[in-house]
Amino acid sequence: MDRESGRRIVVAGGGSWGTALGHMLAARGHRVTLLVRSAAVATHVSARHENPSYLRGMPLHPTLDATTDMTALRTADIIVLSVPCQHLRGWLAAALPHVRPGTVVVNTAKGLEEETLARCSELVGAIWPETRYAMLSGPSFAAEVVAGKATAVVLACMDEALGAELRAVFSSPSFRCYSSTDVIGVELGGALKNVMAIAAGVCDGLGMGANTRAALMTRGIAELSRLGAACGARPLTFMGLSGVGDLMLTCTGDLSRNRQVGVRLGRGESLPDIVASLGMVAEGVRTAAAAWKLSRRLDVEAPIIEAMHDVLHGRRTVRRALEDLMGRELKEE
């Protein structure tokens, strides 16, 4: 076991991504506990090495433990947050009594809080002010990580030395982790690309071709970069793994929940029916509203985000949204 192994890590959240990271980190040699809501899931993970609710049929590392007891957080060197963004504030408040000052927090949730437009780093900073924060993002389907397929992500931390340390902790032979100090850019890339993935899915659901998808993705990156720069991010960050990399995956991959939402909208299904049948979170649905509000607050042109906000709130049909985007005033790229 090398010097980066053997950390005490608690992964908060037993969904697909939390489970996949817990498996990967346990296989890396760390002492990992998955903190979940369901006692039945916790027992199944610990005893049978499988998550019965997510990634069913995929064997998990035998040393991965699971619990529902928040006191597990008290001994953690690193807390990995895999709690959906819209539920994060409440979860952080409930867990606060069990979090030691100085604990390292690695967030993986991608989104903006709909009511406040806060990024996850701002939520953690406000509720757990004595912790050290990093953000893990990038093109990574959970099932492929568990299957050991080569994956590359980025870990953003304002403390460059801590970022380099975490980069080594989270890397494995099949999971390559780069580091960055642009926390704002990495967070916004991960959040906003989900809105673009819904838009790409809508185009596919309408039967549009590869030309349409390529145009949507390219203009989507331009939109992400504009809005990110207005928030203080480095535009170049959006050309990396948390921007264009994650965008490519979620706009084209069949495992993308956000793309699935868009495809089904394009085929004429109602949003409530789609959300009810998914069985897991598609963050882009809530992020679209927050991103639209953010673009208006900062006076940033974001036509794709605005179109998806209107579609998701019943203000425009999917075909009208596409026509409006194509009919916008002609200008230089």
mmCIF file of C-alpha atoms in Angstrom:
data_model
loop_
_atom_site.group_PDB
_atom_site.id
_atom_site.type_symbol
_atom_site.label_atom_id
_atom_site.label_comp_id
_atom_site.label_asym_id
_atom_site.label_seq_id
_atom_site.Cartn_x
_atom_site.Cartn_y
_atom_site.Cartn_z
ATOM 1 C CA MET A 1 0.000 0.000 0.000
ATOM 2 C CA ASP A 2 1.506 3.365 -1.043
ATOM 3 C CA ARG A 3 1.570 6.510 1.020
ATOM 4 C CA GLU A 4 -1.627 7.862 -0.574
ATOM 5 C CA SER A 5 -3.641 4.812 0.449
ATOM 6 C CA GLY A 6 -5.312 4.029 3.737
ATOM 7 C CA ARG A 7 -7.284 7.257 4.157
ATOM 8 C CA ARG A 8 -10.499 7.122 6.171
ATOM 9 C CA ILE A 9 -13.163 8.239 3.675
ATOM 10 C CA VAL A 10 -16.905 8.590 4.087
ATOM 11 C CA VAL A 11 -18.932 8.897 0.886
ATOM 12 C CA ALA A 12 -22.217 10.658 1.653
ATOM 13 C CA GLY A 13 -24.875 9.493 -0.777
ATOM 14 C CA GLY A 14 -25.682 6.019 -2.036
ATOM 15 C CA GLY A 15 -26.738 6.847 -5.577
ATOM 16 C CA SER A 16 -24.927 5.666 -8.697
ATOM 17 C CA TRP A 17 -22.034 8.109 -8.466
ATOM 18 C CA GLY A 18 -21.501 7.857 -4.726
ATOM 19 C CA THR A 19 -21.516 4.066 -4.973
ATOM 20 C CA ALA A 20 -19.074 4.092 -7.887
ATOM 21 C CA LEU A 21 -16.643 6.398 -6.101
ATOM 22 C CA GLY A 22 -16.894 4.368 -2.914
ATOM 23 C CA HIS A 23 -16.065 1.214 -4.867
ATOM 24 C CA MET A 24 -13.160 2.845 -6.693
ATOM 25 C CA LEU A 25 -11.663 4.341 -3.522
ATOM 26 C CA ALA A 26 -12.017 1.059 -1.613
ATOM 27 C CA ALA A 27 -10.261 -0.781 -4.432
ATOM 28 C CA ARG A 28 -7.519 1.841 -4.171
ATOM 29 C CA GLY A 29 -6.873 0.714 -0.586
ATOM 30 C CA HIS A 30 -8.740 3.361 1.392
ATOM 31 C CA ARG A 31 -11.063 2.584 4.294
ATOM 32 C CA VAL A 32 -14.379 3.651 2.811
ATOM 33 C CA THR A 33 -17.858 3.848 4.297
ATOM 34 C CA LEU A 34 -20.899 4.632 2.181
ATOM 35 C CA LEU A 35 -23.340 6.784 4.175
ATOM 36 C CA VAL A 36 -26.858 6.060 2.893
ATOM 37 C CA ARG A 37 -30.461 6.730 3.951
ATOM 38 C CA SER A 38 -31.810 3.173 3.741
ATOM 39 C CA ALA A 39 -30.874 0.567 6.339
ATOM 40 C CA ALA A 40 -31.745 -2.175 3.844
ATOM 41 C CA VAL A 41 -29.342 -0.724 1.277
ATOM 42 C CA ALA A 42 -26.607 -0.378 3.903
ATOM 43 C CA THR A 43 -26.985 -4.023 4.925
ATOM 44 C CA HIS A 44 -27.031 -5.206 1.316
ATOM 45 C CA VAL A 45 -23.881 -3.248 0.385
ATOM 46 C CA SER A 46 -21.946 -4.453 3.446
ATOM 47 C CA ALA A 47 -23.049 -8.091 3.288
ATOM 48 C CA ARG A 48 -23.580 -8.772 -0.401
ATOM 49 C CA HIS A 49 -21.274 -6.163 -1.966
ATOM 50 C CA GLU A 50 -23.924 -4.788 -4.290
ATOM 51 C CA ASN A 51 -26.165 -1.718 -4.239
ATOM 52 C CA PRO A 52 -29.700 -3.073 -4.819
ATOM 53 C CA SER A 53 -31.059 0.344 -5.814
ATOM 54 C CA TYR A 54 -28.303 1.577 -8.119
ATOM 55 C CA LEU A 55 -25.826 -0.250 -10.363
ATOM 56 C CA ARG A 56 -27.697 -3.472 -9.706
ATOM 57 C CA GLY A 57 -25.737 -6.553 -10.723
ATOM 58 C CA MET A 58 -22.351 -4.821 -10.551
ATOM 59 C CA PRO A 59 -20.138 -6.291 -7.785
ATOM 60 C CA LEU A 60 -18.638 -3.775 -5.381
ATOM 61 C CA HIS A 61 -15.284 -4.025 -3.629
ATOM 62 C CA PRO A 62 -15.590 -6.365 -0.607
ATOM 63 C CA THR A 63 -14.036 -3.861 1.809
ATOM 64 C CA LEU A 64 -16.641 -1.175 1.009
ATOM 65 C CA ASP A 65 -18.814 -0.750 4.104
ATOM 66 C CA ALA A 66 -22.151 1.076 4.372
ATOM 67 C CA THR A 67 -24.128 2.662 7.195
ATOM 68 C CA THR A 68 -26.990 5.037 7.923
ATOM 69 C CA ASP A 69 -25.283 6.448 11.015
ATOM 70 C CA MET A 70 -24.029 10.028 10.552
ATOM 71 C CA THR A 71 -21.561 9.585 13.423
ATOM 72 C CA ALA A 72 -19.356 7.841 10.851
ATOM 73 C CA LEU A 73 -18.440 11.351 9.682
ATOM 74 C CA ARG A 74 -16.609 12.025 12.955
ATOM 75 C CA THR A 75 -13.603 9.883 12.041
ATOM 76 C CA ALA A 76 -13.384 10.795 8.361
ATOM 77 C CA ASP A 77 -10.198 12.264 6.906
ATOM 78 C CA ILE A 78 -12.121 13.006 3.711
ATOM 79 C CA ILE A 79 -15.864 13.407 3.211
ATOM 80 C CA VAL A 80 -17.028 12.864 -0.353
ATOM 81 C CA LEU A 81 -20.341 14.628 -0.949
ATOM 82 C CA SER A 82 -22.563 12.852 -3.450
ATOM 83 C CA VAL A 83 -25.810 14.432 -2.275
ATOM 84 C CA PRO A 84 -27.975 16.059 -4.997
ATOM 85 C CA CYS A 85 -27.472 19.803 -5.090
ATOM 86 C CA GLN A 86 -31.085 20.710 -4.316
ATOM 87 C CA HIS A 87 -30.949 18.632 -1.102
ATOM 88 C CA LEU A 88 -27.431 19.588 -0.088
ATOM 89 C CA ARG A 89 -28.213 22.530 2.216
ATOM 90 C CA GLY A 90 -30.482 20.473 4.479
ATOM 91 C CA TRP A 91 -28.116 17.529 4.527
ATOM 92 C CA LEU A 92 -25.120 19.699 5.454
ATOM 93 C CA ALA A 93 -27.051 21.280 8.329
ATOM 94 C CA ALA A 94 -28.089 17.879 9.684
ATOM 95 C CA ALA A 95 -24.546 16.519 9.468
ATOM 96 C CA LEU A 96 -22.802 19.588 10.930
ATOM 97 C CA PRO A 97 -22.534 18.261 14.550
ATOM 98 C CA HIS A 98 -20.515 15.275 13.300
ATOM 99 C CA VAL A 99 -17.951 17.102 11.119
ATOM 100 C CA ARG A 100 -14.533 17.849 12.586
ATOM 101 C CA PRO A 101 -12.837 21.203 11.828
ATOM 102 C CA GLY A 102 -10.200 20.848 9.129
ATOM 103 C CA THR A 103 -11.873 17.870 7.451
ATOM 104 C CA VAL A 104 -11.358 17.742 3.692
ATOM 105 C CA VAL A 105 -14.607 17.845 1.698
ATOM 106 C CA VAL A 106 -14.671 16.656 -1.911
ATOM 107 C CA ASN A 107 -17.975 17.520 -3.541
ATOM 108 C CA THR A 108 -19.262 15.672 -6.599
ATOM 109 C CA ALA A 109 -22.783 17.144 -6.903
ATOM 110 C CA LYS A 110 -23.325 19.157 -10.103
ATOM 111 C CA GLY A 111 -25.839 21.957 -9.910
ATOM 112 C CA LEU A 112 -26.905 25.361 -8.622
ATOM 113 C CA GLU A 113 -29.341 25.752 -5.748
ATOM 114 C CA GLU A 114 -32.534 26.861 -7.453
ATOM 115 C CA GLU A 115 -33.722 29.361 -4.856
ATOM 116 C CA THR A 116 -30.423 31.090 -4.044
ATOM 117 C CA LEU A 117 -28.366 30.306 -7.210
ATOM 118 C CA ALA A 118 -25.563 29.227 -4.847
ATOM 119 C CA ARG A 119 -22.829 26.894 -6.043
ATOM 120 C CA CYS A 120 -22.056 23.874 -3.881
ATOM 121 C CA SER A 121 -18.815 25.465 -2.647
ATOM 122 C CA GLU A 122 -20.830 28.410 -1.350
ATOM 123 C CA LEU A 123 -23.220 26.104 0.476
ATOM 124 C CA VAL A 124 -20.393 24.138 2.086
ATOM 125 C CA GLY A 125 -18.535 27.344 2.948
ATOM 126 C CA ALA A 126 -21.573 28.814 4.662
ATOM 127 C CA ILE A 127 -22.604 25.729 6.643
ATOM 128 C CA TRP A 128 -19.264 23.957 7.181
ATOM 129 C CA PRO A 129 -16.908 26.989 7.269
ATOM 130 C CA GLU A 130 -14.062 25.162 9.016
ATOM 131 C CA THR A 131 -13.640 22.474 6.359
ATOM 132 C CA ARG A 132 -11.354 22.441 3.290
ATOM 133 C CA TYR A 133 -13.184 22.181 -0.018
ATOM 134 C CA ALA A 134 -12.548 20.613 -3.408
ATOM 135 C CA MET A 135 -14.782 19.784 -6.380
ATOM 136 C CA LEU A 136 -14.542 16.604 -8.456
ATOM 137 C CA SER A 137 -16.080 16.758 -11.927
ATOM 138 C CA GLY A 138 -15.632 15.569 -15.482
ATOM 139 C CA PRO A 139 -16.938 13.053 -18.036
ATOM 140 C CA SER A 140 -17.666 9.976 -15.933
ATOM 141 C CA PHE A 141 -20.563 7.562 -16.054
ATOM 142 C CA ALA A 142 -20.772 5.626 -12.789
ATOM 143 C CA ALA A 143 -21.267 2.211 -14.372
ATOM 144 C CA GLU A 144 -18.132 2.593 -16.474
ATOM 145 C CA VAL A 145 -16.077 3.581 -13.418
ATOM 146 C CA VAL A 146 -17.213 0.459 -11.552
ATOM 147 C CA ALA A 147 -16.420 -1.616 -14.649
ATOM 148 C CA GLY A 148 -12.865 -0.262 -14.596
ATOM 149 C CA LYS A 149 -13.068 1.556 -17.921
ATOM 150 C CA ALA A 150 -10.481 4.306 -18.373
ATOM 151 C CA THR A 151 -11.838 7.630 -17.072
ATOM 152 C CA ALA A 152 -10.327 11.108 -16.651
ATOM 153 C CA VAL A 153 -11.703 13.793 -14.332
ATOM 154 C CA VAL A 154 -10.601 17.084 -12.799
ATOM 155 C CA LEU A 155 -10.400 17.971 -9.107
ATOM 156 C CA ALA A 156 -10.557 21.686 -8.340
ATOM 157 C CA CYS A 157 -9.198 23.145 -5.111
ATOM 158 C CA MET A 158 -8.120 26.716 -4.349
ATOM 159 C CA ASP A 159 -5.333 25.295 -2.172
ATOM 160 C CA GLU A 160 -2.939 24.051 -4.848
ATOM 161 C CA ALA A 161 -0.982 21.797 -2.481
ATOM 162 C CA LEU A 162 -4.141 20.156 -1.162
ATOM 163 C CA GLY A 163 -5.383 19.734 -4.719
ATOM 164 C CA ALA A 164 -2.201 17.900 -5.680
ATOM 165 C CA GLU A 165 -2.545 15.652 -2.626
ATOM 166 C CA LEU A 166 -6.162 14.828 -3.429
ATOM 167 C CA ARG A 167 -5.292 14.243 -7.069
ATOM 168 C CA ALA A 168 -3.080 11.376 -5.940
ATOM 169 C CA VAL A 169 -5.650 10.032 -3.470
ATOM 170 C CA PHE A 170 -8.368 9.802 -6.112
ATOM 171 C CA SER A 171 -6.288 8.462 -8.991
ATOM 172 C CA SER A 172 -6.063 4.786 -9.870
ATOM 173 C CA PRO A 173 -4.854 2.787 -12.880
ATOM 174 C CA SER A 174 -8.242 3.308 -14.549
ATOM 175 C CA PHE A 175 -9.255 6.656 -13.006
ATOM 176 C CA ARG A 176 -6.955 9.561 -13.889
ATOM 177 C CA CYS A 177 -7.431 12.743 -11.875
ATOM 178 C CA TYR A 178 -6.095 16.120 -12.998
ATOM 179 C CA SER A 179 -6.054 19.148 -10.692
ATOM 180 C CA SER A 180 -7.134 22.765 -11.081
ATOM 181 C CA THR A 181 -7.449 25.839 -8.886
ATOM 182 C CA ASP A 182 -10.506 27.166 -10.755
ATOM 183 C CA VAL A 183 -13.249 25.955 -8.425
ATOM 184 C CA ILE A 184 -15.863 28.302 -9.908
ATOM 185 C CA GLY A 185 -15.171 27.150 -13.468
ATOM 186 C CA VAL A 186 -15.203 23.451 -12.645
ATOM 187 C CA GLU A 187 -18.420 23.778 -10.646
ATOM 188 C CA LEU A 188 -20.212 25.787 -13.323
ATOM 189 C CA GLY A 189 -19.043 23.505 -16.117
ATOM 190 C CA GLY A 190 -20.445 20.484 -14.302
ATOM 191 C CA ALA A 191 -23.720 22.238 -13.526
ATOM 192 C CA LEU A 192 -24.487 24.006 -16.791
ATOM 193 C CA LYS A 193 -23.587 21.154 -19.140
ATOM 194 C CA ASN A 194 -26.596 19.272 -17.769
ATOM 195 C CA VAL A 195 -28.882 21.931 -19.246
ATOM 196 C CA MET A 196 -27.122 21.562 -22.592
ATOM 197 C CA ALA A 197 -27.533 17.789 -22.398
ATOM 198 C CA ILE A 198 -31.298 18.199 -22.092
ATOM 199 C CA ALA A 199 -31.207 20.467 -25.143
ATOM 200 C CA ALA A 200 -29.152 17.927 -27.100
ATOM 201 C CA GLY A 201 -31.594 15.205 -26.121
ATOM 202 C CA VAL A 202 -34.501 17.335 -27.326
ATOM 203 C CA CYS A 203 -32.827 17.633 -30.731
ATOM 204 C CA ASP A 204 -32.352 13.860 -30.890
ATOM 205 C CA GLY A 205 -35.925 13.256 -29.768
ATOM 206 C CA LEU A 206 -37.161 15.515 -32.552
ATOM 207 C CA GLY A 207 -35.201 13.447 -35.059
ATOM 208 C CA MET A 208 -32.615 16.092 -35.850
ATOM 209 C CA GLY A 209 -29.250 14.930 -37.123
ATOM 210 C CA ALA A 210 -25.593 15.106 -36.226
ATOM 211 C CA ASN A 211 -25.339 18.634 -37.660
ATOM 212 C CA THR A 212 -27.895 19.885 -35.145
ATOM 213 C CA ARG A 213 -26.217 18.164 -32.207
ATOM 214 C CA ALA A 214 -22.775 19.514 -33.144
ATOM 215 C CA ALA A 215 -24.133 23.046 -33.495
ATOM 216 C CA LEU A 216 -25.936 22.811 -30.166
ATOM 217 C CA MET A 217 -22.866 21.540 -28.335
ATOM 218 C CA THR A 218 -20.547 24.153 -29.849
ATOM 219 C CA ARG A 219 -22.837 27.065 -29.073
ATOM 220 C CA GLY A 220 -23.458 25.528 -25.667
ATOM 221 C CA ILE A 221 -19.764 25.734 -24.804
ATOM 222 C CA ALA A 222 -19.757 29.390 -25.870
ATOM 223 C CA GLU A 223 -22.705 30.010 -23.561
ATOM 224 C CA LEU A 224 -21.062 28.206 -20.641
ATOM 225 C CA SER A 225 -17.874 30.209 -21.122
ATOM 226 C CA ARG A 226 -19.698 33.557 -21.202
ATOM 227 C CA LEU A 227 -21.711 32.860 -18.095
ATOM 228 C CA GLY A 228 -18.737 31.323 -16.304
ATOM 229 C CA ALA A 229 -16.501 34.313 -17.033
ATOM 230 C CA ALA A 230 -19.179 36.637 -15.650
ATOM 231 C CA CYS A 231 -19.075 34.611 -12.422
ATOM 232 C CA GLY A 232 -15.290 34.866 -12.146
ATOM 233 C CA ALA A 233 -14.264 31.578 -13.767
ATOM 234 C CA ARG A 234 -11.411 31.206 -16.242
ATOM 235 C CA PRO A 235 -12.849 30.722 -19.757
ATOM 236 C CA LEU A 236 -10.109 28.195 -20.579
ATOM 237 C CA THR A 237 -11.483 25.873 -17.887
ATOM 238 C CA PHE A 238 -14.523 25.232 -20.076
ATOM 239 C CA MET A 239 -12.256 23.781 -22.750
ATOM 240 C CA GLY A 240 -11.186 21.052 -20.319
ATOM 241 C CA LEU A 241 -12.666 17.937 -18.753
ATOM 242 C CA SER A 242 -15.294 19.683 -16.639
ATOM 243 C CA GLY A 243 -16.476 21.732 -19.624
ATOM 244 C CA VAL A 244 -16.238 20.383 -23.144
ATOM 245 C CA GLY A 245 -15.333 16.880 -21.897
ATOM 246 C CA ASP A 246 -18.386 16.507 -19.678
ATOM 247 C CA LEU A 247 -20.562 18.234 -22.265
ATOM 248 C CA MET A 248 -19.564 15.745 -24.963
ATOM 249 C CA LEU A 249 -20.349 12.794 -22.708
ATOM 250 C CA THR A 250 -23.714 13.986 -21.417
ATOM 251 C CA CYS A 251 -24.924 15.255 -24.796
ATOM 252 C CA THR A 252 -24.158 12.001 -26.626
ATOM 253 C CA GLY A 253 -24.053 9.150 -24.090
ATOM 254 C CA ASP A 254 -27.065 6.891 -23.668
ATOM 255 C CA LEU A 255 -26.392 6.649 -19.910
ATOM 256 C CA SER A 256 -26.930 10.409 -19.477
ATOM 257 C CA ARG A 257 -30.090 11.004 -17.448
ATOM 258 C CA ASN A 258 -30.288 14.609 -18.600
ATOM 259 C CA ARG A 259 -30.063 13.610 -22.252
ATOM 260 C CA GLN A 260 -32.792 11.004 -21.628
ATOM 261 C CA VAL A 261 -35.063 13.759 -20.304
ATOM 262 C CA GLY A 262 -34.486 15.789 -23.465
ATOM 263 C CA VAL A 263 -35.027 12.852 -25.818
ATOM 264 C CA ARG A 264 -38.351 12.051 -24.214
ATOM 265 C CA LEU A 265 -39.435 15.698 -24.241
ATOM 266 C CA GLY A 266 -38.600 15.806 -27.938
ATOM 267 C CA ARG A 267 -40.793 12.753 -28.486
ATOM 268 C CA GLY A 268 -43.744 14.461 -26.833
ATOM 269 C CA GLU A 269 -43.742 13.035 -23.295
ATOM 270 C CA SER A 270 -44.640 15.294 -20.384
ATOM 271 C CA LEU A 271 -41.967 16.371 -17.911
ATOM 272 C CA PRO A 272 -43.812 15.060 -14.811
ATOM 273 C CA ASP A 273 -44.128 11.610 -16.399
ATOM 274 C CA ILE A 274 -40.453 11.600 -17.370
ATOM 275 C CA VAL A 275 -39.217 12.632 -13.926
ATOM 276 C CA ALA A 276 -41.506 10.133 -12.176
ATOM 277 C CA SER A 277 -40.225 7.241 -14.271
ATOM 278 C CA LEU A 278 -36.498 8.006 -14.092
ATOM 279 C CA GLY A 279 -35.987 6.711 -10.556
ATOM 280 C CA MET A 280 -32.912 8.910 -10.117
ATOM 281 C CA VAL A 281 -31.978 12.592 -10.214
ATOM 282 C CA ALA A 282 -31.565 14.535 -13.450
ATOM 283 C CA GLU A 283 -29.977 17.703 -12.054
ATOM 284 C CA GLY A 284 -30.367 19.672 -15.283
ATOM 285 C CA VAL A 285 -34.130 20.025 -14.780
ATOM 286 C CA ARG A 286 -33.680 22.166 -11.656
ATOM 287 C CA THR A 287 -30.411 23.717 -12.802
ATOM 288 C CA ALA A 288 -32.087 25.152 -15.919
ATOM 289 C CA ALA A 289 -34.188 27.485 -13.793
ATOM 290 C CA ALA A 290 -31.229 28.543 -11.662
ATOM 291 C CA ALA A 291 -28.997 29.073 -14.703
ATOM 292 C CA TRP A 292 -31.669 31.175 -16.403
ATOM 293 C CA LYS A 293 -32.033 33.353 -13.296
ATOM 294 C CA LEU A 294 -28.251 33.661 -13.038
ATOM 295 C CA SER A 295 -27.888 34.736 -16.677
ATOM 296 C CA ARG A 296 -30.539 37.420 -16.189
ATOM 297 C CA ARG A 297 -28.973 38.617 -12.938
ATOM 298 C CA LEU A 298 -25.590 39.003 -14.658
ATOM 299 C CA ASP A 299 -27.064 40.240 -17.961
ATOM 300 C CA VAL A 300 -25.369 37.457 -19.925
ATOM 301 C CA GLU A 301 -26.808 36.283 -23.235
ATOM 302 C CA ALA A 302 -27.773 32.605 -22.821
ATOM 303 C CA PRO A 303 -30.321 31.657 -25.503
ATOM 304 C CA ILE A 304 -30.040 27.872 -25.109
ATOM 305 C CA ILE A 305 -30.433 28.039 -21.336
ATOM 306 C CA GLU A 306 -33.411 30.381 -21.770
ATOM 307 C CA ALA A 307 -34.996 28.067 -24.339
ATOM 308 C CA MET A 308 -34.631 25.019 -22.070
ATOM 309 C CA HIS A 309 -35.994 26.948 -19.104
ATOM 310 C CA ASP A 310 -39.061 27.866 -21.153
ATOM 311 C CA VAL A 311 -39.555 24.310 -22.448
ATOM 312 C CA LEU A 312 -39.259 22.782 -18.974
ATOM 313 C CA HIS A 313 -41.749 25.306 -17.580
ATOM 314 C CA GLY A 314 -44.257 24.892 -20.407
ATOM 315 C CA ARG A 315 -43.694 28.334 -21.900
ATOM 316 C CA ARG A 316 -42.548 27.060 -25.292
ATOM 317 C CA THR A 317 -42.882 23.824 -27.213
ATOM 318 C CA VAL A 318 -39.681 22.016 -28.138
ATOM 319 C CA ARG A 319 -40.199 22.773 -31.823
ATOM 320 C CA ARG A 320 -40.841 26.455 -31.158
ATOM 321 C CA ALA A 321 -37.681 26.633 -29.034
ATOM 322 C CA LEU A 322 -35.595 25.149 -31.852
ATOM 323 C CA GLU A 323 -37.151 27.497 -34.404
ATOM 324 C CA ASP A 324 -36.441 30.484 -32.164
ATOM 325 C CA LEU A 325 -32.805 29.470 -31.740
ATOM 326 C CA MET A 326 -32.322 29.046 -35.477
ATOM 327 C CA GLY A 327 -34.108 32.314 -36.223
ATOM 328 C CA ARG A 328 -31.993 34.534 -33.989
ATOM 329 C CA GLU A 329 -30.265 37.566 -35.491
ATOM 330 C CA LEU A 330 -27.266 36.647 -37.621
ATOM 331 C CA LYS A 331 -23.875 37.769 -36.266
ATOM 332 C CA GLU A 332 -20.190 36.952 -36.079
ATOM 333 C CA GLU A 333 -19.229 33.783 -34.221
#
